[in-house]
Short mmCIF file of N, CA and C in Angstrom, two decimals:
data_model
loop_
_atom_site.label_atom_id
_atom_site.label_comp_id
_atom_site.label_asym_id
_atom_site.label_seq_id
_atom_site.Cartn_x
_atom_site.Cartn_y
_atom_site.Cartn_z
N UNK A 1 0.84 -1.16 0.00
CA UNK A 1 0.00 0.00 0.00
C UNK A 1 0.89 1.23 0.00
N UNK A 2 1.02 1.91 -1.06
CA UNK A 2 1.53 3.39 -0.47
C UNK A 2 0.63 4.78 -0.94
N UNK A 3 1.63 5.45 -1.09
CA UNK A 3 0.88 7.06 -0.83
C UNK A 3 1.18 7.10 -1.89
N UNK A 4 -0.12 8.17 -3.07
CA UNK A 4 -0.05 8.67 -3.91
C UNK A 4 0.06 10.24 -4.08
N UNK A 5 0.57 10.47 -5.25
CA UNK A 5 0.62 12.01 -4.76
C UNK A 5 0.99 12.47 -5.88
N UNK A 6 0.23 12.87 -6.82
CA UNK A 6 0.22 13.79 -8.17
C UNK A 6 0.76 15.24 -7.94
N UNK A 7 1.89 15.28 -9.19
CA UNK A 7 2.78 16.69 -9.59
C UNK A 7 2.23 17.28 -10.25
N UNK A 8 1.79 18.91 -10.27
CA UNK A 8 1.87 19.54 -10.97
C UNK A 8 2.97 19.97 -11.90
N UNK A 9 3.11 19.94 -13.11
CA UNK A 9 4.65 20.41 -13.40
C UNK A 9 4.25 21.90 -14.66
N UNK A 10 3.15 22.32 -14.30
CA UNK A 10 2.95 23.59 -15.06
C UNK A 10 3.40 25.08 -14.90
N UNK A 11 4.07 25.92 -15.77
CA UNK A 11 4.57 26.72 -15.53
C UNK A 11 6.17 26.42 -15.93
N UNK A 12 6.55 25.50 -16.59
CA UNK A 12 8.04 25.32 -16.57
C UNK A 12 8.41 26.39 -17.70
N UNK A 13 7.51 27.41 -17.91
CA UNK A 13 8.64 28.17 -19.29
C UNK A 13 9.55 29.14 -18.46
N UNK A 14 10.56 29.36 -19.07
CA UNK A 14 11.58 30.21 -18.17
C UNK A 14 10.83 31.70 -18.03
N UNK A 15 10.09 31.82 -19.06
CA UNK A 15 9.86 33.35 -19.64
C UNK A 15 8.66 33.53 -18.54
N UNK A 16 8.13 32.57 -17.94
CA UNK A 16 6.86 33.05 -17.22
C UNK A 16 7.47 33.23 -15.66
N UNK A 17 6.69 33.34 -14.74
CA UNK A 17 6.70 34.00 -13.30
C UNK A 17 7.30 32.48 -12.90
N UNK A 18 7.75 32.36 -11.78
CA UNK A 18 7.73 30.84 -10.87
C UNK A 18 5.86 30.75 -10.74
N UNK A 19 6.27 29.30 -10.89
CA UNK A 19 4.63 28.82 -10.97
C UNK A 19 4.56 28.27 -9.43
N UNK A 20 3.34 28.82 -8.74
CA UNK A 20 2.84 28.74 -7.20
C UNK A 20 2.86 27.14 -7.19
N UNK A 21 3.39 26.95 -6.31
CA UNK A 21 3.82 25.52 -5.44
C UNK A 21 2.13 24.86 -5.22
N UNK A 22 2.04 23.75 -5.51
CA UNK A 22 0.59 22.57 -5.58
C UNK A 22 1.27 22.37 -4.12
N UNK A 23 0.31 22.22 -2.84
CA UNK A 23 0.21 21.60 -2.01
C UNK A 23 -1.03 20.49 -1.28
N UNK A 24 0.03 19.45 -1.94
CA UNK A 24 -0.80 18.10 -1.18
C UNK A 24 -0.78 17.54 0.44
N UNK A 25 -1.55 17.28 1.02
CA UNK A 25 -1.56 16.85 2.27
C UNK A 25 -2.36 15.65 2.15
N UNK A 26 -1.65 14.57 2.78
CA UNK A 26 -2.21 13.00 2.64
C UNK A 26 -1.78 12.71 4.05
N UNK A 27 -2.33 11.23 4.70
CA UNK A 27 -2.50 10.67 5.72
C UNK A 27 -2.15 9.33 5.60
N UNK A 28 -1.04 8.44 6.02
CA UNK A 28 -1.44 7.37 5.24
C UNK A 28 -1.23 6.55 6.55
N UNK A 29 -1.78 5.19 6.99
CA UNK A 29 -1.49 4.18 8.22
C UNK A 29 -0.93 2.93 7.84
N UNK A 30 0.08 3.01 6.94
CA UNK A 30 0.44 1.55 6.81
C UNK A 30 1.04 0.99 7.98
N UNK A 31 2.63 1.23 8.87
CA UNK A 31 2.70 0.85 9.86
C UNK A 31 3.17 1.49 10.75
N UNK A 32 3.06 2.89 10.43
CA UNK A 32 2.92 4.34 11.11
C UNK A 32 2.20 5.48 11.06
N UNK A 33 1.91 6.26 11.73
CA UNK A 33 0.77 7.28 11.34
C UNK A 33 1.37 8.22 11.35
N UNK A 34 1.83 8.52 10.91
CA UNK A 34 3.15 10.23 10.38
C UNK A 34 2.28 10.71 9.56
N UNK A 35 1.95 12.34 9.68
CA UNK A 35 1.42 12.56 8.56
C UNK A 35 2.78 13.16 7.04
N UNK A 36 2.53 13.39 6.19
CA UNK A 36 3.34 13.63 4.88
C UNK A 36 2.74 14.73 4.52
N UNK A 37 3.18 15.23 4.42
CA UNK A 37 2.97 16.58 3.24
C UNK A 37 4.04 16.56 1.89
N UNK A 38 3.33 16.98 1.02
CA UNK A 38 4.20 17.31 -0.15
C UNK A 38 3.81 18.37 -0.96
N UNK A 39 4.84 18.98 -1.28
CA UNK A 39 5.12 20.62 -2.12
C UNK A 39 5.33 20.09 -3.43
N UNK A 40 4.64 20.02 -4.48
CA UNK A 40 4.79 20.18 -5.66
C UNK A 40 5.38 21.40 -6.45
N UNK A 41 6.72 21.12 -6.69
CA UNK A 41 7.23 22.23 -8.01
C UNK A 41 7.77 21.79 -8.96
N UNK A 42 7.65 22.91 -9.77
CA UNK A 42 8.11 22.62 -11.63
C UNK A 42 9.79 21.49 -11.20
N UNK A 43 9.53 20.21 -11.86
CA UNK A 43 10.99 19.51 -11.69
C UNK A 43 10.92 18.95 -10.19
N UNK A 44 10.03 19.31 -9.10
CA UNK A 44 11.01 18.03 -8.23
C UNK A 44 9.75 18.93 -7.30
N UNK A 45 10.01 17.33 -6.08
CA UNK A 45 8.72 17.53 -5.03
C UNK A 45 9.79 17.50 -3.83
N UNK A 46 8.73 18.21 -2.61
CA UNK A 46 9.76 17.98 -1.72
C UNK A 46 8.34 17.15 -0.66
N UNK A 47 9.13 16.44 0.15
CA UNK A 47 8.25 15.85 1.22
C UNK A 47 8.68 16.01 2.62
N UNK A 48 7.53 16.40 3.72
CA UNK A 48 8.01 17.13 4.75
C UNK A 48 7.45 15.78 5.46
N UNK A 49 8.05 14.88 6.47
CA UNK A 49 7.78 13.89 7.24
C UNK A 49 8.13 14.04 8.27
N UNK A 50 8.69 12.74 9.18
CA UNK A 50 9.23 12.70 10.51
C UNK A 50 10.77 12.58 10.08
N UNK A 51 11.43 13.13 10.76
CA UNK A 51 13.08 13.03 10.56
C UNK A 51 13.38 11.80 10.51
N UNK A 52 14.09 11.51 9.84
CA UNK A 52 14.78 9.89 9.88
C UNK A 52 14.12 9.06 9.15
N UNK A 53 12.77 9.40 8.69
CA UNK A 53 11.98 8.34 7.92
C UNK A 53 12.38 8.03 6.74
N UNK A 54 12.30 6.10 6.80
CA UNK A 54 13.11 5.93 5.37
C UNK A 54 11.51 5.64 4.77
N UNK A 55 11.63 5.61 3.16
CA UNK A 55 10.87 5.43 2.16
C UNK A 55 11.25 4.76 1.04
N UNK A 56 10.17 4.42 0.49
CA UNK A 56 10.83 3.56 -0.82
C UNK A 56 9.84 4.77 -1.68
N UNK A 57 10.46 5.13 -2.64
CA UNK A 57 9.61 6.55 -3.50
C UNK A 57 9.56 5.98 -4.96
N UNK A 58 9.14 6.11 -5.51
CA UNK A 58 8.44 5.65 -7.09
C UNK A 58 7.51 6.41 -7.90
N UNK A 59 8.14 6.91 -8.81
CA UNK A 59 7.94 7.27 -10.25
C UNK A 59 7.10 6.63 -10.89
N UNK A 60 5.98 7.09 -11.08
CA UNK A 60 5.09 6.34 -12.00
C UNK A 60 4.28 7.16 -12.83
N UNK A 61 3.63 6.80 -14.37
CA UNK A 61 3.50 7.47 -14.77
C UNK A 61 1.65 7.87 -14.77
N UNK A 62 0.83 8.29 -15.45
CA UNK A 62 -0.09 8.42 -15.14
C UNK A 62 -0.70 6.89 -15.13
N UNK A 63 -0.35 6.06 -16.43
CA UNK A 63 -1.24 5.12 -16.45
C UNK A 63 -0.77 3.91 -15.64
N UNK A 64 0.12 3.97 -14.46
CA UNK A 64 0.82 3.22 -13.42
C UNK A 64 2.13 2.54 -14.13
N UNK A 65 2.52 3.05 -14.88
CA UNK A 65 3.89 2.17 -15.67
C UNK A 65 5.19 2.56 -14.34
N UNK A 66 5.98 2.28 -14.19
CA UNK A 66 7.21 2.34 -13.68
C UNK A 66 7.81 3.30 -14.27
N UNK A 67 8.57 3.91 -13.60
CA UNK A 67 9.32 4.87 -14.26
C UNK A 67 10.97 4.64 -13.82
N UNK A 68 10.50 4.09 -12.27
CA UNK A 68 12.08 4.31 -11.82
C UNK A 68 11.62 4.47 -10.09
N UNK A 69 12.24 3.95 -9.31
CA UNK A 69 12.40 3.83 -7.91
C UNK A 69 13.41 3.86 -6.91
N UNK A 70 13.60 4.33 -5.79
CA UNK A 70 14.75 3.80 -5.10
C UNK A 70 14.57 4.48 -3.60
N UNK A 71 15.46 3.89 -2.52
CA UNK A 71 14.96 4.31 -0.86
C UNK A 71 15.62 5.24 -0.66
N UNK A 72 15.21 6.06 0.41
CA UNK A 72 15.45 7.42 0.77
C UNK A 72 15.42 7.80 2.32
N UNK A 73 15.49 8.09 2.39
CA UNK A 73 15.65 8.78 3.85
C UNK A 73 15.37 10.29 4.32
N UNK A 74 14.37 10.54 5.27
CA UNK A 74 14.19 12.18 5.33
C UNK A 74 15.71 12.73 5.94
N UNK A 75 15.96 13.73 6.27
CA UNK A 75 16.71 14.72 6.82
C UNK A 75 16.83 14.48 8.06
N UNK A 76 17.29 15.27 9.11
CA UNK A 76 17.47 15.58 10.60
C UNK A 76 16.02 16.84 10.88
N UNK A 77 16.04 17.34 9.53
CA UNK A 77 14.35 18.16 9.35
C UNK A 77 12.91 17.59 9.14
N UNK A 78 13.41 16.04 8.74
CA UNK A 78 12.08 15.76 7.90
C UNK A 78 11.74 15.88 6.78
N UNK A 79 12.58 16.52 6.14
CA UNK A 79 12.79 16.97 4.41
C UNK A 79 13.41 15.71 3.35
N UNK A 80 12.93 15.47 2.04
CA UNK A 80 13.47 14.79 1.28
C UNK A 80 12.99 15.61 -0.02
N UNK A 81 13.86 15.77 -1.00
CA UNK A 81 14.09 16.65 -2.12
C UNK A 81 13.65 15.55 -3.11
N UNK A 82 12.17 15.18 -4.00
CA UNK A 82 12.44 14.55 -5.43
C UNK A 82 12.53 14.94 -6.69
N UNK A 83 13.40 14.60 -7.27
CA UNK A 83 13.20 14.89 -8.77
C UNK A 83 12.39 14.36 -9.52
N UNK A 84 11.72 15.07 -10.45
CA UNK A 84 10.29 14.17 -11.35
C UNK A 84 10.82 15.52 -12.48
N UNK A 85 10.58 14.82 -13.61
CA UNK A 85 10.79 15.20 -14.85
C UNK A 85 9.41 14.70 -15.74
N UNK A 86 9.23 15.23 -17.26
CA UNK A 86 8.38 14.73 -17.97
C UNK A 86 9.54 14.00 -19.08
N UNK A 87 9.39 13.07 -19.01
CA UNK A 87 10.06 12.00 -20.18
C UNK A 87 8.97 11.29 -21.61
N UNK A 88 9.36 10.62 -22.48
CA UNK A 88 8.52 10.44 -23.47
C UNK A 88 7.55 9.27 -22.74
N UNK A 89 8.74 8.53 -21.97
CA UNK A 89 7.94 7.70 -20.98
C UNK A 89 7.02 7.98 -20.22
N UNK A 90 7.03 9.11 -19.42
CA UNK A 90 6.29 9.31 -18.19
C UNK A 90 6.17 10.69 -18.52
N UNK A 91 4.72 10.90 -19.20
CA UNK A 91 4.36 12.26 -19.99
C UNK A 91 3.42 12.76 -18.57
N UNK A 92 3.72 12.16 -17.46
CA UNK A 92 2.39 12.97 -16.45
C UNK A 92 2.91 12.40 -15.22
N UNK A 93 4.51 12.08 -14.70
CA UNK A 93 4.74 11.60 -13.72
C UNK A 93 3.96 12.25 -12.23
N UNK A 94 4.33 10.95 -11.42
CA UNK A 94 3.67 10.80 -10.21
C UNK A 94 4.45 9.92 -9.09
N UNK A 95 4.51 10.37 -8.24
CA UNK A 95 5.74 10.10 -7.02
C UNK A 95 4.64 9.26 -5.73
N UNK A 96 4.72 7.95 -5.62
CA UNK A 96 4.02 7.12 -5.17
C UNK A 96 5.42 6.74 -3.36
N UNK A 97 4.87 7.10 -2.58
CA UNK A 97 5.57 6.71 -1.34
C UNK A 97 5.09 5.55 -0.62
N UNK A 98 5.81 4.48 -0.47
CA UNK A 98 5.95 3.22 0.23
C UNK A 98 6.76 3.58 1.75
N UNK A 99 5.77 3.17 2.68
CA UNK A 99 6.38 3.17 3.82
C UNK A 99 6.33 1.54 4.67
#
């Protein structure tokens, strides 16, 4: 079971303003109740958790294909930085958290 959590990635032209940050707030109880937040921006999400929390994070694309995965670890803050790109592969990526 993990957490889903759709990117906005609109606004990436250089020529326009910074595009206002998508904020998601999810809940999830697999075998902790931490809540997650995540900041959606153009190119990369950030996720605000419990310090020390490891994750398994995954790239997927809209229609659930794989994109690419690997474990992570928050900060001494609670912070973890992702990168998400639009590829020919993954024309609508989406950052799926396994805890």
């Amino acid at each position: 079971m993990g957490l889903v959590i759709f990117l906005s990635l609109a606004g990436t032209a250089s020529a326009q303003a910074p595009a206002q940050p998508n904020i998601h707030k999810a809940r999830a109880a697999v075998h902790k109740d931490i809540p997650v937040m995540m900041l959606a921006m153009p190119g990369r999400g950030i996720l605000l958790s419990a310090p020390g929390e490891i994750t398994t994070i995954t790239i997927e694309s809209n229609n659930g294909v794989d994109c690419g995965s690997y474990l992570a670890r928050t900060d001494d803050a609670g912070l973890l930085e992702v990168p998400v790109a639009r590829t020919p592969n993954c024309p609508s990526p989406r950052i799926v958290i396994h805890r």
